[in-house]
Amino acid sequence: MTLVTGAEHRAETHAETDAEPHAEPHAESQAEPDAEPHAEAHAENPAAPDGILRRTLRQHAAGVTVITVPGPAGFTATSFTSVSLDPALVSFYLGTTASTAEAVRRADRFAVHVLGAENTALARQFARSGIDRFDGVPWTAADDGLPLLDGVPAWLTARLTHRQQIGDHLLVVGEVDAGGAPGGDSPGSALVHHDGGFVTTRHLDLPGR
């Protein structure tokens, strides 16, 4: 699989996402478009550990998700990952100063929505600050108020099992209790964040495949 720039959104948009160590950690500390000042500060000292981390992570491609909790509250995230298959555990990180951090601290469950290239606008919307991120977005609420977004290739919900502050981020771990893949067994192109922008993917034609 390789990255292609068809869905790229170079932007300050990701500078407004909710804190993903996999994609410019402080670029977002939640929806605060203050990544550029931080970047300028470290331009004077490129050997600073956080400056090294930022530059390295710009070269790391990460899948884009939207994570929601009851409230409703939600944010664009690239820090989602699997932890264990047995039991089925997943995790994500969120900046402690993020506007959604308090809702995440109160939540007993969360939902993860895996995005495709066709969901670029959704990723941008849930990365913006100072707006109702759910405005105009089709979604339904579970019995406990957990928002489930429509029109995504795959989603899952998880019951929170662990929450811990690590550095300037909050680690959240949950056990999967439901999910679905409306995209089926042949999903389209994934939405990925790489080098400060949104990109998409395609399979490589390799010998022997």
mmCIF file with all atom_site columns, C-alpha atoms in Angstrom:
data_model
loop_
_atom_site.group_PDB
_atom_site.id
_atom_site.type_symbol
_atom_site.label_atom_id
_atom_site.label_alt_id
_atom_site.label_comp_id
_atom_site.label_asym_id
_atom_site.label_entity_id
_atom_site.label_seq_id
_atom_site.pdbx_PDB_ins_code
_atom_site.Cartn_x
_atom_site.Cartn_y
_atom_site.Cartn_z
_atom_site.occupancy
_atom_site.B_iso_or_equiv
_atom_site.pdbx_formal_charge
_atom_site.auth_seq_id
_atom_site.auth_comp_id
_atom_site.auth_asym_id
_atom_site.auth_atom_id
_atom_site.pdbx_PDB_model_num
ATOM 1   C CA . MET A 1 1   ? 0.000   0.000   0.000  1.00 0.00 ? 1   MET A CA 1
ATOM 2   C CA . THR A 1 2   ? 1.276   3.460   -0.747 1.00 0.00 ? 2   THR A CA 1
ATOM 3   C CA . LEU A 1 3   ? 0.223   7.009   0.008  1.00 0.00 ? 3   LEU A CA 1
ATOM 4   C CA . VAL A 1 4   ? -1.229  9.164   -2.721 1.00 0.00 ? 4   VAL A CA 1
ATOM 5   C CA . THR A 1 5   ? -2.176  12.764  -2.415 1.00 0.00 ? 5   THR A CA 1
ATOM 6   C CA . GLY A 1 6   ? -5.643  12.719  -3.931 1.00 0.00 ? 6   GLY A CA 1
ATOM 7   C CA . ALA A 1 7   ? -7.353  13.543  -0.654 1.00 0.00 ? 7   ALA A CA 1
ATOM 8   C CA . GLU A 1 8   ? -4.629  15.706  0.751  1.00 0.00 ? 8   GLU A CA 1
ATOM 9   C CA . HIS A 1 9   ? -5.606  18.614  2.978  1.00 0.00 ? 9   HIS A CA 1
ATOM 10  C CA . ARG A 1 10  ? -2.383  20.410  3.849  1.00 0.00 ? 10  ARG A CA 1
ATOM 11  C CA . ALA A 1 11  ? -3.622  22.489  6.357  1.00 0.00 ? 11  ALA A CA 1
ATOM 12  C CA . GLU A 1 12  ? -3.786  24.057  9.513  1.00 0.00 ? 12  GLU A CA 1
ATOM 13  C CA . THR A 1 13  ? -6.773  21.769  9.941  1.00 0.00 ? 13  THR A CA 1
ATOM 14  C CA . HIS A 1 14  ? -4.761  19.055  11.555 1.00 0.00 ? 14  HIS A CA 1
ATOM 15  C CA . ALA A 1 15  ? -3.199  21.663  13.710 1.00 0.00 ? 15  ALA A CA 1
ATOM 16  C CA . GLU A 1 16  ? -6.673  21.751  15.171 1.00 0.00 ? 16  GLU A CA 1
ATOM 17  C CA . THR A 1 17  ? -7.170  18.048  15.824 1.00 0.00 ? 17  THR A CA 1
ATOM 18  C CA . ASP A 1 18  ? -7.629  16.620  19.270 1.00 0.00 ? 18  ASP A CA 1
ATOM 19  C CA . ALA A 1 19  ? -4.204  15.418  20.151 1.00 0.00 ? 19  ALA A CA 1
ATOM 20  C CA . GLU A 1 20  ? -2.661  12.489  18.603 1.00 0.00 ? 20  GLU A CA 1
ATOM 21  C CA . PRO A 1 21  ? 0.859   11.525  19.517 1.00 0.00 ? 21  PRO A CA 1
ATOM 22  C CA . HIS A 1 22  ? 1.047   9.778   16.139 1.00 0.00 ? 22  HIS A CA 1
ATOM 23  C CA . ALA A 1 23  ? 0.462   13.024  14.312 1.00 0.00 ? 23  ALA A CA 1
ATOM 24  C CA . GLU A 1 24  ? 2.047   16.096  15.704 1.00 0.00 ? 24  GLU A CA 1
ATOM 25  C CA . PRO A 1 25  ? 1.144   15.702  19.355 1.00 0.00 ? 25  PRO A CA 1
ATOM 26  C CA . HIS A 1 26  ? 0.680   19.320  20.275 1.00 0.00 ? 26  HIS A CA 1
ATOM 27  C CA . ALA A 1 27  ? -0.530  20.369  16.925 1.00 0.00 ? 27  ALA A CA 1
ATOM 28  C CA . GLU A 1 28  ? -3.715  19.944  18.593 1.00 0.00 ? 28  GLU A CA 1
ATOM 29  C CA . SER A 1 29  ? -3.863  19.483  22.271 1.00 0.00 ? 29  SER A CA 1
ATOM 30  C CA . GLN A 1 30  ? -7.399  19.799  21.099 1.00 0.00 ? 30  GLN A CA 1
ATOM 31  C CA . ALA A 1 31  ? -8.648  21.978  18.515 1.00 0.00 ? 31  ALA A CA 1
ATOM 32  C CA . GLU A 1 32  ? -6.278  24.745  19.255 1.00 0.00 ? 32  GLU A CA 1
ATOM 33  C CA . PRO A 1 33  ? -4.597  25.935  16.060 1.00 0.00 ? 33  PRO A CA 1
ATOM 34  C CA . ASP A 1 34  ? -1.377  26.749  17.854 1.00 0.00 ? 34  ASP A CA 1
ATOM 35  C CA . ALA A 1 35  ? 0.877   24.249  16.183 1.00 0.00 ? 35  ALA A CA 1
ATOM 36  C CA . GLU A 1 36  ? 2.655   26.807  14.081 1.00 0.00 ? 36  GLU A CA 1
ATOM 37  C CA . PRO A 1 37  ? 3.948   28.882  17.030 1.00 0.00 ? 37  PRO A CA 1
ATOM 38  C CA . HIS A 1 38  ? 5.278   25.688  18.614 1.00 0.00 ? 38  HIS A CA 1
ATOM 39  C CA . ALA A 1 39  ? 6.948   24.718  15.367 1.00 0.00 ? 39  ALA A CA 1
ATOM 40  C CA . GLU A 1 40  ? 8.612   28.117  15.092 1.00 0.00 ? 40  GLU A CA 1
ATOM 41  C CA . ALA A 1 41  ? 9.879   27.922  18.653 1.00 0.00 ? 41  ALA A CA 1
ATOM 42  C CA . HIS A 1 42  ? 11.621  24.639  17.951 1.00 0.00 ? 42  HIS A CA 1
ATOM 43  C CA . ALA A 1 43  ? 13.047  25.829  14.663 1.00 0.00 ? 43  ALA A CA 1
ATOM 44  C CA . GLU A 1 44  ? 15.674  27.590  16.796 1.00 0.00 ? 44  GLU A CA 1
ATOM 45  C CA . ASN A 1 45  ? 16.555  24.373  18.629 1.00 0.00 ? 45  ASN A CA 1
ATOM 46  C CA . PRO A 1 46  ? 15.959  21.415  16.309 1.00 0.00 ? 46  PRO A CA 1
ATOM 47  C CA . ALA A 1 47  ? 17.758  19.120  18.759 1.00 0.00 ? 47  ALA A CA 1
ATOM 48  C CA . ALA A 1 48  ? 15.079  19.585  21.437 1.00 0.00 ? 48  ALA A CA 1
ATOM 49  C CA . PRO A 1 49  ? 13.459  16.188  22.148 1.00 0.00 ? 49  PRO A CA 1
ATOM 50  C CA . ASP A 1 50  ? 9.938   17.368  21.344 1.00 0.00 ? 50  ASP A CA 1
ATOM 51  C CA . GLY A 1 51  ? 11.220  18.988  18.152 1.00 0.00 ? 51  GLY A CA 1
ATOM 52  C CA . ILE A 1 52  ? 12.809  15.697  17.133 1.00 0.00 ? 52  ILE A CA 1
ATOM 53  C CA . LEU A 1 53  ? 9.554   13.892  17.894 1.00 0.00 ? 53  LEU A CA 1
ATOM 54  C CA . ARG A 1 54  ? 7.511   16.332  15.829 1.00 0.00 ? 54  ARG A CA 1
ATOM 55  C CA . ARG A 1 55  ? 9.767   16.030  12.789 1.00 0.00 ? 55  ARG A CA 1
ATOM 56  C CA . THR A 1 56  ? 9.846   12.248  13.051 1.00 0.00 ? 56  THR A CA 1
ATOM 57  C CA . LEU A 1 57  ? 6.087   11.931  13.388 1.00 0.00 ? 57  LEU A CA 1
ATOM 58  C CA . ARG A 1 58  ? 5.523   14.028  10.274 1.00 0.00 ? 58  ARG A CA 1
ATOM 59  C CA . GLN A 1 59  ? 7.025   11.100  8.374  1.00 0.00 ? 59  GLN A CA 1
ATOM 60  C CA . HIS A 1 60  ? 4.789   8.564   10.122 1.00 0.00 ? 60  HIS A CA 1
ATOM 61  C CA . ALA A 1 61  ? 1.539   7.816   8.302  1.00 0.00 ? 61  ALA A CA 1
ATOM 62  C CA . ALA A 1 62  ? -1.414  7.199   10.621 1.00 0.00 ? 62  ALA A CA 1
ATOM 63  C CA . GLY A 1 63  ? -5.012  6.212   9.996  1.00 0.00 ? 63  GLY A CA 1
ATOM 64  C CA . VAL A 1 64  ? -7.630  8.878   10.702 1.00 0.00 ? 64  VAL A CA 1
ATOM 65  C CA . THR A 1 65  ? -10.586 8.240   12.993 1.00 0.00 ? 65  THR A CA 1
ATOM 66  C CA . VAL A 1 66  ? -13.277 10.217  14.753 1.00 0.00 ? 66  VAL A CA 1
ATOM 67  C CA . ILE A 1 67  ? -13.747 9.270   18.404 1.00 0.00 ? 67  ILE A CA 1
ATOM 68  C CA . THR A 1 68  ? -16.992 10.145  20.193 1.00 0.00 ? 68  THR A CA 1
ATOM 69  C CA . VAL A 1 69  ? -18.217 9.991   23.782 1.00 0.00 ? 69  VAL A CA 1
ATOM 70  C CA . PRO A 1 70  ? -21.561 10.819  25.394 1.00 0.00 ? 70  PRO A CA 1
ATOM 71  C CA . GLY A 1 71  ? -22.236 14.535  25.632 1.00 0.00 ? 71  GLY A CA 1
ATOM 72  C CA . PRO A 1 72  ? -22.173 14.490  22.720 1.00 0.00 ? 72  PRO A CA 1
ATOM 73  C CA . ALA A 1 73  ? -18.483 15.169  22.208 1.00 0.00 ? 73  ALA A CA 1
ATOM 74  C CA . GLY A 1 74  ? -16.007 14.028  19.586 1.00 0.00 ? 74  GLY A CA 1
ATOM 75  C CA . PHE A 1 75  ? -12.712 14.747  17.891 1.00 0.00 ? 75  PHE A CA 1
ATOM 76  C CA . THR A 1 76  ? -10.513 13.689  14.991 1.00 0.00 ? 76  THR A CA 1
ATOM 77  C CA . ALA A 1 77  ? -7.760  11.328  16.138 1.00 0.00 ? 77  ALA A CA 1
ATOM 78  C CA . THR A 1 78  ? -4.812  9.450   14.678 1.00 0.00 ? 78  THR A CA 1
ATOM 79  C CA . SER A 1 79  ? -3.719  7.843   17.952 1.00 0.00 ? 79  SER A CA 1
ATOM 80  C CA . PHE A 1 80  ? -6.263  4.991   17.819 1.00 0.00 ? 80  PHE A CA 1
ATOM 81  C CA . THR A 1 81  ? -4.674  1.544   17.947 1.00 0.00 ? 81  THR A CA 1
ATOM 82  C CA . SER A 1 82  ? -5.352  -2.037  18.931 1.00 0.00 ? 82  SER A CA 1
ATOM 83  C CA . VAL A 1 83  ? -3.935  -3.284  22.232 1.00 0.00 ? 83  VAL A CA 1
ATOM 84  C CA . SER A 1 84  ? -5.015  -6.923  22.510 1.00 0.00 ? 84  SER A CA 1
ATOM 85  C CA . LEU A 1 85  ? -7.153  -9.493  20.704 1.00 0.00 ? 85  LEU A CA 1
ATOM 86  C CA . ASP A 1 86  ? -8.002  -11.565 23.777 1.00 0.00 ? 86  ASP A CA 1
ATOM 87  C CA . PRO A 1 87  ? -9.528  -9.667  25.393 1.00 0.00 ? 87  PRO A CA 1
ATOM 88  C CA . ALA A 1 88  ? -10.343 -7.290  22.519 1.00 0.00 ? 88  ALA A CA 1
ATOM 89  C CA . LEU A 1 89  ? -8.804  -4.025  23.716 1.00 0.00 ? 89  LEU A CA 1
ATOM 90  C CA . VAL A 1 90  ? -8.247  -0.748  21.874 1.00 0.00 ? 90  VAL A CA 1
ATOM 91  C CA . SER A 1 91  ? -6.793  2.582   22.949 1.00 0.00 ? 91  SER A CA 1
ATOM 92  C CA . PHE A 1 92  ? -6.303  6.217   22.039 1.00 0.00 ? 92  PHE A CA 1
ATOM 93  C CA . TYR A 1 93  ? -4.584  9.294   23.454 1.00 0.00 ? 93  TYR A CA 1
ATOM 94  C CA . LEU A 1 94  ? -6.002  12.769  23.968 1.00 0.00 ? 94  LEU A CA 1
ATOM 95  C CA . GLY A 1 95  ? -4.285  15.986  25.045 1.00 0.00 ? 95  GLY A CA 1
ATOM 96  C CA . THR A 1 96  ? -5.137  16.915  28.630 1.00 0.00 ? 96  THR A CA 1
ATOM 97  C CA . THR A 1 97  ? -5.956  20.480  27.577 1.00 0.00 ? 97  THR A CA 1
ATOM 98  C CA . ALA A 1 98  ? -8.300  19.359  24.771 1.00 0.00 ? 98  ALA A CA 1
ATOM 99  C CA . SER A 1 99  ? -11.789 20.820  24.861 1.00 0.00 ? 99  SER A CA 1
ATOM 100 C CA . THR A 1 100 ? -13.198 17.274  24.882 1.00 0.00 ? 100 THR A CA 1
ATOM 101 C CA . ALA A 1 101 ? -10.888 16.045  27.656 1.00 0.00 ? 101 ALA A CA 1
ATOM 102 C CA . GLU A 1 102 ? -13.445 16.551  30.421 1.00 0.00 ? 102 GLU A CA 1
ATOM 103 C CA . ALA A 1 103 ? -16.114 14.608  28.509 1.00 0.00 ? 103 ALA A CA 1
ATOM 104 C CA . VAL A 1 104 ? -13.597 11.802  27.927 1.00 0.00 ? 104 VAL A CA 1
ATOM 105 C CA . ARG A 1 105 ? -12.742 11.758  31.643 1.00 0.00 ? 105 ARG A CA 1
ATOM 106 C CA . ARG A 1 106 ? -16.441 11.288  32.474 1.00 0.00 ? 106 ARG A CA 1
ATOM 107 C CA . ALA A 1 107 ? -17.167 8.679   29.807 1.00 0.00 ? 107 ALA A CA 1
ATOM 108 C CA . ASP A 1 108 ? -17.743 4.989   30.510 1.00 0.00 ? 108 ASP A CA 1
ATOM 109 C CA . ARG A 1 109 ? -17.812 4.092   26.794 1.00 0.00 ? 109 ARG A CA 1
ATOM 110 C CA . PHE A 1 110 ? -16.460 5.506   23.564 1.00 0.00 ? 110 PHE A CA 1
ATOM 111 C CA . ALA A 1 111 ? -16.959 4.925   19.843 1.00 0.00 ? 111 ALA A CA 1
ATOM 112 C CA . VAL A 1 112 ? -14.269 4.840   17.173 1.00 0.00 ? 112 VAL A CA 1
ATOM 113 C CA . HIS A 1 113 ? -15.212 5.643   13.569 1.00 0.00 ? 113 HIS A CA 1
ATOM 114 C CA . VAL A 1 114 ? -12.648 4.581   10.967 1.00 0.00 ? 114 VAL A CA 1
ATOM 115 C CA . LEU A 1 115 ? -12.647 7.064   8.087  1.00 0.00 ? 115 LEU A CA 1
ATOM 116 C CA . GLY A 1 116 ? -12.249 6.572   4.356  1.00 0.00 ? 116 GLY A CA 1
ATOM 117 C CA . ALA A 1 117 ? -11.096 9.070   1.740  1.00 0.00 ? 117 ALA A CA 1
ATOM 118 C CA . GLU A 1 118 ? -14.721 10.080  1.225  1.00 0.00 ? 118 GLU A CA 1
ATOM 119 C CA . ASN A 1 119 ? -14.873 11.216  4.873  1.00 0.00 ? 119 ASN A CA 1
ATOM 120 C CA . THR A 1 120 ? -12.269 13.972  4.551  1.00 0.00 ? 120 THR A CA 1
ATOM 121 C CA . ALA A 1 121 ? -14.859 16.689  5.258  1.00 0.00 ? 121 ALA A CA 1
ATOM 122 C CA . LEU A 1 122 ? -15.931 14.829  8.404  1.00 0.00 ? 122 LEU A CA 1
ATOM 123 C CA . ALA A 1 123 ? -12.313 14.641  9.597  1.00 0.00 ? 123 ALA A CA 1
ATOM 124 C CA . ARG A 1 124 ? -11.906 18.359  9.029  1.00 0.00 ? 124 ARG A CA 1
ATOM 125 C CA . GLN A 1 125 ? -15.116 19.191  10.863 1.00 0.00 ? 125 GLN A CA 1
ATOM 126 C CA . PHE A 1 126 ? -14.223 17.183  13.965 1.00 0.00 ? 126 PHE A CA 1
ATOM 127 C CA . ALA A 1 127 ? -10.767 18.787  13.952 1.00 0.00 ? 127 ALA A CA 1
ATOM 128 C CA . ARG A 1 128 ? -12.092 22.348  14.095 1.00 0.00 ? 128 ARG A CA 1
ATOM 129 C CA . SER A 1 129 ? -12.445 24.379  17.273 1.00 0.00 ? 129 SER A CA 1
ATOM 130 C CA . GLY A 1 130 ? -15.178 26.771  18.272 1.00 0.00 ? 130 GLY A CA 1
ATOM 131 C CA . ILE A 1 131 ? -17.986 25.016  16.387 1.00 0.00 ? 131 ILE A CA 1
ATOM 132 C CA . ASP A 1 132 ? -20.665 22.408  16.996 1.00 0.00 ? 132 ASP A CA 1
ATOM 133 C CA . ARG A 1 133 ? -18.810 19.470  15.468 1.00 0.00 ? 133 ARG A CA 1
ATOM 134 C CA . PHE A 1 134 ? -22.029 17.465  15.169 1.00 0.00 ? 134 PHE A CA 1
ATOM 135 C CA . ASP A 1 135 ? -23.839 20.154  13.177 1.00 0.00 ? 135 ASP A CA 1
ATOM 136 C CA . GLY A 1 136 ? -25.083 18.679  9.907  1.00 0.00 ? 136 GLY A CA 1
ATOM 137 C CA . VAL A 1 137 ? -23.555 15.267  10.644 1.00 0.00 ? 137 VAL A CA 1
ATOM 138 C CA . PRO A 1 138 ? -26.006 12.327  10.579 1.00 0.00 ? 138 PRO A CA 1
ATOM 139 C CA . TRP A 1 139 ? -25.699 10.321  13.793 1.00 0.00 ? 139 TRP A CA 1
ATOM 140 C CA . THR A 1 140 ? -27.728 8.297   16.246 1.00 0.00 ? 140 THR A CA 1
ATOM 141 C CA . ALA A 1 141 ? -27.387 7.921   19.993 1.00 0.00 ? 141 ALA A CA 1
ATOM 142 C CA . ALA A 1 142 ? -26.987 4.617   21.792 1.00 0.00 ? 142 ALA A CA 1
ATOM 143 C CA . ASP A 1 143 ? -29.008 3.997   24.959 1.00 0.00 ? 143 ASP A CA 1
ATOM 144 C CA . ASP A 1 144 ? -26.331 5.685   27.048 1.00 0.00 ? 144 ASP A CA 1
ATOM 145 C CA . GLY A 1 145 ? -26.087 8.678   24.708 1.00 0.00 ? 145 GLY A CA 1
ATOM 146 C CA . LEU A 1 146 ? -22.950 7.493   22.908 1.00 0.00 ? 146 LEU A CA 1
ATOM 147 C CA . PRO A 1 147 ? -22.948 9.122   19.431 1.00 0.00 ? 147 PRO A CA 1
ATOM 148 C CA . LEU A 1 148 ? -22.624 6.773   16.442 1.00 0.00 ? 148 LEU A CA 1
ATOM 149 C CA . LEU A 1 149 ? -21.840 8.538   13.166 1.00 0.00 ? 149 LEU A CA 1
ATOM 150 C CA . ASP A 1 150 ? -23.364 7.449   9.858  1.00 0.00 ? 150 ASP A CA 1
ATOM 151 C CA . GLY A 1 151 ? -21.532 6.973   6.586  1.00 0.00 ? 151 GLY A CA 1
ATOM 152 C CA . VAL A 1 152 ? -18.183 5.589   7.744  1.00 0.00 ? 152 VAL A CA 1
ATOM 153 C CA . PRO A 1 153 ? -16.489 2.397   6.481  1.00 0.00 ? 153 PRO A CA 1
ATOM 154 C CA . ALA A 1 154 ? -16.227 0.839   9.947  1.00 0.00 ? 154 ALA A CA 1
ATOM 155 C CA . TRP A 1 155 ? -16.945 1.612   13.585 1.00 0.00 ? 155 TRP A CA 1
ATOM 156 C CA . LEU A 1 156 ? -16.737 0.021   17.003 1.00 0.00 ? 156 LEU A CA 1
ATOM 157 C CA . THR A 1 157 ? -17.732 0.832   20.545 1.00 0.00 ? 157 THR A CA 1
ATOM 158 C CA . ALA A 1 158 ? -15.781 0.009   23.678 1.00 0.00 ? 158 ALA A CA 1
ATOM 159 C CA . ARG A 1 159 ? -16.351 -0.035  27.415 1.00 0.00 ? 159 ARG A CA 1
ATOM 160 C CA . LEU A 1 160 ? -13.659 1.940   29.200 1.00 0.00 ? 160 LEU A CA 1
ATOM 161 C CA . THR A 1 161 ? -11.298 -0.220  31.250 1.00 0.00 ? 161 THR A CA 1
ATOM 162 C CA . HIS A 1 162 ? -8.326  2.072   31.907 1.00 0.00 ? 162 HIS A CA 1
ATOM 163 C CA . ARG A 1 163 ? -7.663  5.801   31.929 1.00 0.00 ? 163 ARG A CA 1
ATOM 164 C CA . GLN A 1 164 ? -4.324  7.324   32.896 1.00 0.00 ? 164 GLN A CA 1
ATOM 165 C CA . GLN A 1 165 ? -2.512  10.584  32.373 1.00 0.00 ? 165 GLN A CA 1
ATOM 166 C CA . ILE A 1 166 ? 0.863   10.081  30.711 1.00 0.00 ? 166 ILE A CA 1
ATOM 167 C CA . GLY A 1 167 ? 2.878   13.247  30.178 1.00 0.00 ? 167 GLY A CA 1
ATOM 168 C CA . ASP A 1 168 ? 0.597   15.864  28.645 1.00 0.00 ? 168 ASP A CA 1
ATOM 169 C CA . HIS A 1 169 ? -1.840  13.276  27.264 1.00 0.00 ? 169 HIS A CA 1
ATOM 170 C CA . LEU A 1 170 ? -4.579  11.050  28.579 1.00 0.00 ? 170 LEU A CA 1
ATOM 171 C CA . LEU A 1 171 ? -4.359  7.355   27.707 1.00 0.00 ? 171 LEU A CA 1
ATOM 172 C CA . VAL A 1 172 ? -7.758  5.675   27.329 1.00 0.00 ? 172 VAL A CA 1
ATOM 173 C CA . VAL A 1 173 ? -8.165  1.902   26.936 1.00 0.00 ? 173 VAL A CA 1
ATOM 174 C CA . GLY A 1 174 ? -11.455 0.115   26.311 1.00 0.00 ? 174 GLY A CA 1
ATOM 175 C CA . GLU A 1 175 ? -12.806 -3.381  25.666 1.00 0.00 ? 175 GLU A CA 1
ATOM 176 C CA . VAL A 1 176 ? -14.711 -3.716  22.395 1.00 0.00 ? 176 VAL A CA 1
ATOM 177 C CA . ASP A 1 177 ? -18.396 -4.525  22.890 1.00 0.00 ? 177 ASP A CA 1
ATOM 178 C CA . ALA A 1 178 ? -19.966 -3.827  19.475 1.00 0.00 ? 178 ALA A CA 1
ATOM 179 C CA . GLY A 1 179 ? -19.097 -2.742  15.961 1.00 0.00 ? 179 GLY A CA 1
ATOM 180 C CA . GLY A 1 180 ? -19.910 -2.804  12.296 1.00 0.00 ? 180 GLY A CA 1
ATOM 181 C CA . ALA A 1 181 ? -18.332 -2.483  8.863  1.00 0.00 ? 181 ALA A CA 1
ATOM 182 C CA . PRO A 1 182 ? -20.817 -0.863  6.472  1.00 0.00 ? 182 PRO A CA 1
ATOM 183 C CA . GLY A 1 183 ? -17.972 -0.733  3.942  1.00 0.00 ? 183 GLY A CA 1
ATOM 184 C CA . GLY A 1 184 ? -18.070 -4.527  3.697  1.00 0.00 ? 184 GLY A CA 1
ATOM 185 C CA . ASP A 1 185 ? -15.184 -6.849  2.949  1.00 0.00 ? 185 ASP A CA 1
ATOM 186 C CA . SER A 1 186 ? -13.894 -4.649  0.122  1.00 0.00 ? 186 SER A CA 1
ATOM 187 C CA . PRO A 1 187 ? -13.453 -1.219  1.667  1.00 0.00 ? 187 PRO A CA 1
ATOM 188 C CA . GLY A 1 188 ? -12.383 1.777   -0.388 1.00 0.00 ? 188 GLY A CA 1
ATOM 189 C CA . SER A 1 189 ? -9.312  3.904   0.154  1.00 0.00 ? 189 SER A CA 1
ATOM 190 C CA . ALA A 1 190 ? -8.419  4.708   3.748  1.00 0.00 ? 190 ALA A CA 1
ATOM 191 C CA . LEU A 1 191 ? -7.995  8.261   5.019  1.00 0.00 ? 191 LEU A CA 1
ATOM 192 C CA . VAL A 1 192 ? -4.478  8.786   6.362  1.00 0.00 ? 192 VAL A CA 1
ATOM 193 C CA . HIS A 1 193 ? -2.598  11.680  7.945  1.00 0.00 ? 193 HIS A CA 1
ATOM 194 C CA . HIS A 1 194 ? 0.970   12.198  6.757  1.00 0.00 ? 194 HIS A CA 1
ATOM 195 C CA . ASP A 1 195 ? 3.376   15.141  6.653  1.00 0.00 ? 195 ASP A CA 1
ATOM 196 C CA . GLY A 1 196 ? 0.840   17.625  7.959  1.00 0.00 ? 196 GLY A CA 1
ATOM 197 C CA . GLY A 1 197 ? -1.998  16.732  5.590  1.00 0.00 ? 197 GLY A CA 1
ATOM 198 C CA . PHE A 1 198 ? -4.687  14.218  4.757  1.00 0.00 ? 198 PHE A CA 1
ATOM 199 C CA . VAL A 1 199 ? -3.801  11.667  2.087  1.00 0.00 ? 199 VAL A CA 1
ATOM 200 C CA . THR A 1 200 ? -5.308  8.411   0.897  1.00 0.00 ? 200 THR A CA 1
ATOM 201 C CA . THR A 1 201 ? -3.978  4.968   -0.031 1.00 0.00 ? 201 THR A CA 1
ATOM 202 C CA . ARG A 1 202 ? -3.825  2.491   -2.860 1.00 0.00 ? 202 ARG A CA 1
ATOM 203 C CA . HIS A 1 203 ? -2.484  -1.067  -3.068 1.00 0.00 ? 203 HIS A CA 1
ATOM 204 C CA . LEU A 1 204 ? 0.891   -1.596  -4.657 1.00 0.00 ? 204 LEU A CA 1
ATOM 205 C CA . ASP A 1 205 ? 1.160   -4.042  -7.542 1.00 0.00 ? 205 ASP A CA 1
ATOM 206 C CA . LEU A 1 206 ? 3.959   -6.212  -6.247 1.00 0.00 ? 206 LEU A CA 1
ATOM 207 C CA . PRO A 1 207 ? 5.431   -9.308  -7.978 1.00 0.00 ? 207 PRO A CA 1
ATOM 208 C CA . GLY A 1 208 ? 3.900   -12.500 -6.657 1.00 0.00 ? 208 GLY A CA 1
ATOM 209 C CA . ARG A 1 209 ? 0.711   -10.914 -5.376 1.00 0.00 ? 209 ARG A CA 1
#
